[in-house]
Amino acid sequence: MAQKFGNGRWVQEGFLDNRVEGTVVGTITFAAIGPVDVYLRGNFKGEIAGKVIQFRNSHFEDEDLAGQVIGDMENPQVGDVNLMSFDPHPNLAPHPYIEWFSTRKNHYRIELDPADAWIVGDEQVSELDGQSQRIRRSLAGQVVTKPARDESEWV
């Protein structure tokens, strides 16, 4: 399992929508790759739960090295939320934290400065509705249902 971009410098901008319980959809724009649609099982945590967020990375670097390192990432991104929050850990200063695992078990993590991400206001949400609906329709069939855990017969 590889962590593709822990420092986030190759993440330019994007939005993520958690208004449908159990799913996060959106688009993230990467250096050397461009926009990538995202469909993840799971939810945001804390104050962003059930909301739409946007972000623009103030530390974005559009460098050739990005293509060599992340050029083989899955596109679109389908998988599972690990943790998505604006306040991910009680012992750290609050900051936007976006982490997931793809269906191929690749690990992706983006940490941003606090001013780089925000909850989208009601008036701007309607501008993103069409994109969210398109992503849900086009990628819902690629989401693998996790098997239910059977009760063990072992005592």
PDB file of C-alpha atoms in Angstrom:
ATOM      1  CA  MET A   1       0.000   0.000   0.000  1.00  0.00           C
ATOM      2  CA  ALA A   2       1.507   3.308  -1.062  1.00  0.00           C
ATOM      3  CA  GLN A   3       0.796   6.768   0.239  1.00  0.00           C
ATOM      4  CA  LYS A   4       0.663   8.821  -2.910  1.00  0.00           C
ATOM      5  CA  PHE A   5       0.831  12.460  -1.796  1.00  0.00           C
ATOM      6  CA  GLY A   6       1.025  12.940   1.935  1.00  0.00           C
ATOM      7  CA  ASN A   7       2.306  16.500   1.745  1.00  0.00           C
ATOM      8  CA  GLY A   8      -0.417  17.577  -0.678  1.00  0.00           C
ATOM      9  CA  ARG A   9       1.736  19.863  -2.813  1.00  0.00           C
ATOM     10  CA  TRP A  10       0.429  18.292  -6.036  1.00  0.00           C
ATOM     11  CA  VAL A  11      -3.212  18.837  -5.061  1.00  0.00           C
ATOM     12  CA  GLN A  12      -4.486  22.047  -6.617  1.00  0.00           C
ATOM     13  CA  GLU A  13      -8.174  22.342  -5.728  1.00  0.00           C
ATOM     14  CA  GLY A  14     -11.452  20.527  -5.531  1.00  0.00           C
ATOM     15  CA  PHE A  15     -14.743  19.898  -3.834  1.00  0.00           C
ATOM     16  CA  LEU A  16     -16.173  16.981  -1.873  1.00  0.00           C
ATOM     17  CA  ASP A  17     -19.876  16.410  -1.166  1.00  0.00           C
ATOM     18  CA  ASN A  18     -21.154  14.332   1.782  1.00  0.00           C
ATOM     19  CA  ARG A  19     -24.835  15.309   1.589  1.00  0.00           C
ATOM     20  CA  VAL A  20     -25.874  11.717   0.827  1.00  0.00           C
ATOM     21  CA  GLU A  21     -25.316   9.566   3.928  1.00  0.00           C
ATOM     22  CA  GLY A  22     -22.586   6.995   3.439  1.00  0.00           C
ATOM     23  CA  THR A  23     -20.947   8.562   0.379  1.00  0.00           C
ATOM     24  CA  VAL A  24     -18.473  11.294  -0.463  1.00  0.00           C
ATOM     25  CA  VAL A  25     -18.294  12.403  -4.103  1.00  0.00           C
ATOM     26  CA  GLY A  26     -16.421  15.210  -5.774  1.00  0.00           C
ATOM     27  CA  THR A  27     -13.587  16.236  -8.027  1.00  0.00           C
ATOM     28  CA  ILE A  28      -9.958  16.891  -7.122  1.00  0.00           C
ATOM     29  CA  THR A  29      -7.512  18.555  -9.528  1.00  0.00           C
ATOM     30  CA  PHE A  30      -3.927  17.261  -9.411  1.00  0.00           C
ATOM     31  CA  ALA A  31      -0.672  18.471 -10.949  1.00  0.00           C
ATOM     32  CA  ALA A  32       0.198  16.614 -14.173  1.00  0.00           C
ATOM     33  CA  ILE A  33      -3.136  14.741 -14.124  1.00  0.00           C
ATOM     34  CA  GLY A  34      -5.913  17.331 -14.011  1.00  0.00           C
ATOM     35  CA  PRO A  35      -9.395  16.759 -12.588  1.00  0.00           C
ATOM     36  CA  VAL A  36     -10.165  13.337 -11.073  1.00  0.00           C
ATOM     37  CA  ASP A  37     -13.673  12.302 -10.012  1.00  0.00           C
ATOM     38  CA  VAL A  38     -13.993  10.755  -6.541  1.00  0.00           C
ATOM     39  CA  TYR A  39     -16.635   8.344  -5.204  1.00  0.00           C
ATOM     40  CA  LEU A  40     -15.976   7.021  -1.702  1.00  0.00           C
ATOM     41  CA  ARG A  41     -17.993   5.052   0.825  1.00  0.00           C
ATOM     42  CA  GLY A  42     -18.095   6.762   4.193  1.00  0.00           C
ATOM     43  CA  ASN A  43     -18.761  10.156   5.728  1.00  0.00           C
ATOM     44  CA  PHE A  44     -17.081  13.337   6.854  1.00  0.00           C
ATOM     45  CA  LYS A  45     -16.530  13.777  10.594  1.00  0.00           C
ATOM     46  CA  GLY A  46     -17.277  16.666  12.939  1.00  0.00           C
ATOM     47  CA  GLU A  47     -18.472  20.028  11.714  1.00  0.00           C
ATOM     48  CA  ILE A  48     -18.290  19.065   8.030  1.00  0.00           C
ATOM     49  CA  ALA A  49     -20.459  15.911   8.329  1.00  0.00           C
ATOM     50  CA  GLY A  50     -23.255  16.031   5.760  1.00  0.00           C
ATOM     51  CA  LYS A  51     -21.834  19.142   4.061  1.00  0.00           C
ATOM     52  CA  VAL A  52     -20.050  20.146   0.873  1.00  0.00           C
ATOM     53  CA  ILE A  53     -16.485  21.432   1.186  1.00  0.00           C
ATOM     54  CA  GLN A  54     -14.217  23.169  -1.285  1.00  0.00           C
ATOM     55  CA  PHE A  55     -10.488  23.672  -1.140  1.00  0.00           C
ATOM     56  CA  ARG A  56      -7.715  25.514  -2.961  1.00  0.00           C
ATOM     57  CA  ASN A  57      -4.187  24.573  -1.938  1.00  0.00           C
ATOM     58  CA  SER A  58      -1.979  27.611  -1.255  1.00  0.00           C
ATOM     59  CA  HIS A  59       1.096  25.330  -1.470  1.00  0.00           C
ATOM     60  CA  PHE A  60       0.238  23.794  -4.873  1.00  0.00           C
ATOM     61  CA  GLU A  61       3.223  22.988  -7.087  1.00  0.00           C
ATOM     62  CA  ASP A  62       2.657  22.077 -10.730  1.00  0.00           C
ATOM     63  CA  GLU A  63       5.902  20.235 -11.352  1.00  0.00           C
ATOM     64  CA  ASP A  64       6.921  17.497 -13.789  1.00  0.00           C
ATOM     65  CA  LEU A  65       7.880  15.168 -10.945  1.00  0.00           C
ATOM     66  CA  ALA A  66       4.188  14.863 -10.058  1.00  0.00           C
ATOM     67  CA  GLY A  67       3.522  12.933 -13.270  1.00  0.00           C
ATOM     68  CA  GLN A  68       6.242  10.432 -12.424  1.00  0.00           C
ATOM     69  CA  VAL A  69       5.019   9.869  -8.870  1.00  0.00           C
ATOM     70  CA  ILE A  70       1.217  10.071  -9.101  1.00  0.00           C
ATOM     71  CA  GLY A  71       0.675   9.603 -12.839  1.00  0.00           C
ATOM     72  CA  ASP A  72      -0.433   6.000 -12.321  1.00  0.00           C
ATOM     73  CA  MET A  73      -3.107   6.763  -9.731  1.00  0.00           C
ATOM     74  CA  GLU A  74      -6.570   5.402 -10.363  1.00  0.00           C
ATOM     75  CA  ASN A  75      -8.801   7.726 -12.341  1.00  0.00           C
ATOM     76  CA  PRO A  76     -11.557   7.932 -11.221  1.00  0.00           C
ATOM     77  CA  GLN A  77     -10.881   7.402  -7.518  1.00  0.00           C
ATOM     78  CA  VAL A  78     -13.260   4.853  -6.010  1.00  0.00           C
ATOM     79  CA  GLY A  79     -12.819   3.496  -2.498  1.00  0.00           C
ATOM     80  CA  ASP A  80     -13.405   4.161   1.186  1.00  0.00           C
ATOM     81  CA  VAL A  81     -13.085   7.217   3.408  1.00  0.00           C
ATOM     82  CA  ASN A  82     -10.592   6.727   6.209  1.00  0.00           C
ATOM     83  CA  LEU A  83     -10.882  10.171   7.826  1.00  0.00           C
ATOM     84  CA  MET A  84     -12.140  13.474   6.445  1.00  0.00           C
ATOM     85  CA  SER A  85     -12.372  16.299   8.958  1.00  0.00           C
ATOM     86  CA  PHE A  86     -11.404  19.909   9.651  1.00  0.00           C
ATOM     87  CA  ASP A  87     -10.270  18.848  13.144  1.00  0.00           C
ATOM     88  CA  PRO A  88      -8.752  15.358  12.771  1.00  0.00           C
ATOM     89  CA  HIS A  89      -6.918  14.908  16.059  1.00  0.00           C
ATOM     90  CA  PRO A  90      -7.379  16.385  19.552  1.00  0.00           C
ATOM     91  CA  ASN A  91      -3.611  16.855  20.032  1.00  0.00           C
ATOM     92  CA  LEU A  92      -3.080  18.748  16.756  1.00  0.00           C
ATOM     93  CA  ALA A  93      -4.151  22.195  15.637  1.00  0.00           C
ATOM     94  CA  PRO A  94      -7.369  21.979  13.570  1.00  0.00           C
ATOM     95  CA  HIS A  95      -6.727  21.734   9.827  1.00  0.00           C
ATOM     96  CA  PRO A  96      -8.419  20.157   6.790  1.00  0.00           C
ATOM     97  CA  TYR A  97      -7.500  16.475   6.577  1.00  0.00           C
ATOM     98  CA  ILE A  98      -8.681  14.266   3.697  1.00  0.00           C
ATOM     99  CA  GLU A  99      -7.696  10.590   3.724  1.00  0.00           C
ATOM    100  CA  TRP A 100      -9.003   7.560   1.836  1.00  0.00           C
ATOM    101  CA  PHE A 101      -8.099   4.143   0.458  1.00  0.00           C
ATOM    102  CA  SER A 102      -8.780   3.231  -3.155  1.00  0.00           C
ATOM    103  CA  THR A 103     -10.305  -0.086  -4.153  1.00  0.00           C
ATOM    104  CA  ARG A 104      -6.740  -1.137  -5.103  1.00  0.00           C
ATOM    105  CA  LYS A 105      -5.753  -0.383  -1.465  1.00  0.00           C
ATOM    106  CA  ASN A 106      -3.665   2.675  -2.336  1.00  0.00           C
ATOM    107  CA  HIS A 107      -3.551   5.193   0.507  1.00  0.00           C
ATOM    108  CA  TYR A 108      -4.189   8.869  -0.249  1.00  0.00           C
ATOM    109  CA  ARG A 109      -3.874  11.714   2.247  1.00  0.00           C
ATOM    110  CA  ILE A 110      -4.173  15.475   1.816  1.00  0.00           C
ATOM    111  CA  GLU A 111      -3.462  17.924   4.642  1.00  0.00           C
ATOM    112  CA  LEU A 112      -4.135  21.602   4.032  1.00  0.00           C
ATOM    113  CA  ASP A 113      -3.686  24.888   5.839  1.00  0.00           C
ATOM    114  CA  PRO A 114      -6.854  25.956   7.717  1.00  0.00           C
ATOM    115  CA  ALA A 115      -7.556  28.824   5.304  1.00  0.00           C
ATOM    116  CA  ASP A 116      -7.303  26.525   2.254  1.00  0.00           C
ATOM    117  CA  ALA A 117     -10.660  24.727   2.798  1.00  0.00           C
ATOM    118  CA  TRP A 118     -14.160  25.826   3.704  1.00  0.00           C
ATOM    119  CA  ILE A 119     -17.748  24.617   3.999  1.00  0.00           C
ATOM    120  CA  VAL A 120     -19.688  25.656   0.907  1.00  0.00           C
ATOM    121  CA  GLY A 121     -22.588  27.980   1.645  1.00  0.00           C
ATOM    122  CA  ASP A 122     -26.136  27.082   0.611  1.00  0.00           C
ATOM    123  CA  GLU A 123     -26.119  29.578  -2.246  1.00  0.00           C
ATOM    124  CA  GLN A 124     -22.999  28.006  -3.841  1.00  0.00           C
ATOM    125  CA  VAL A 125     -24.044  24.378  -3.270  1.00  0.00           C
ATOM    126  CA  SER A 126     -26.484  24.533  -6.185  1.00  0.00           C
ATOM    127  CA  GLU A 127     -23.537  25.311  -8.507  1.00  0.00           C
ATOM    128  CA  LEU A 128     -21.970  21.944  -7.575  1.00  0.00           C
ATOM    129  CA  ASP A 129     -25.176  19.855  -7.587  1.00  0.00           C
ATOM    130  CA  GLY A 130     -24.891  18.891 -11.255  1.00  0.00           C
ATOM    131  CA  GLN A 131     -21.324  17.666 -10.848  1.00  0.00           C
ATOM    132  CA  SER A 132     -22.185  15.682  -7.705  1.00  0.00           C
ATOM    133  CA  GLN A 133     -25.173  14.047  -9.398  1.00  0.00           C
ATOM    134  CA  ARG A 134     -23.127  13.189 -12.515  1.00  0.00           C
ATOM    135  CA  ILE A 135     -20.412  11.551 -10.385  1.00  0.00           C
ATOM    136  CA  ARG A 136     -22.955   9.581  -8.334  1.00  0.00           C
ATOM    137  CA  ARG A 137     -24.669   8.296 -11.493  1.00  0.00           C
ATOM    138  CA  SER A 138     -21.484   7.433 -13.371  1.00  0.00           C
ATOM    139  CA  LEU A 139     -19.476   5.820 -10.547  1.00  0.00           C
ATOM    140  CA  ALA A 140     -22.075   4.204  -8.270  1.00  0.00           C
ATOM    141  CA  GLY A 141     -21.753   0.922 -10.175  1.00  0.00           C
ATOM    142  CA  GLN A 142     -17.994   0.787  -9.513  1.00  0.00           C
ATOM    143  CA  VAL A 143     -18.372   0.830  -5.738  1.00  0.00           C
ATOM    144  CA  VAL A 144     -17.856  -2.632  -4.335  1.00  0.00           C
ATOM    145  CA  THR A 145     -20.139  -3.584  -1.480  1.00  0.00           C
ATOM    146  CA  LYS A 146     -18.232  -4.796   1.522  1.00  0.00           C
ATOM    147  CA  PRO A 147     -19.275  -8.309   2.501  1.00  0.00           C
ATOM    148  CA  ALA A 148     -21.176  -8.548   5.743  1.00  0.00           C
ATOM    149  CA  ARG A 149     -19.220 -10.234   8.490  1.00  0.00           C
ATOM    150  CA  ASP A 150     -20.722 -13.562   9.365  1.00  0.00           C
ATOM    151  CA  GLU A 151     -20.876 -14.570  12.969  1.00  0.00           C
ATOM    152  CA  SER A 152     -18.179 -17.083  13.663  1.00  0.00           C
ATOM    153  CA  GLU A 153     -19.161 -20.536  14.762  1.00  0.00           C
ATOM    154  CA  TRP A 154     -15.946 -20.756  16.790  1.00  0.00           C
ATOM    155  CA  VAL A 155     -16.280 -20.188  20.502  1.00  0.00           C
TER     156      VAL A 155
END
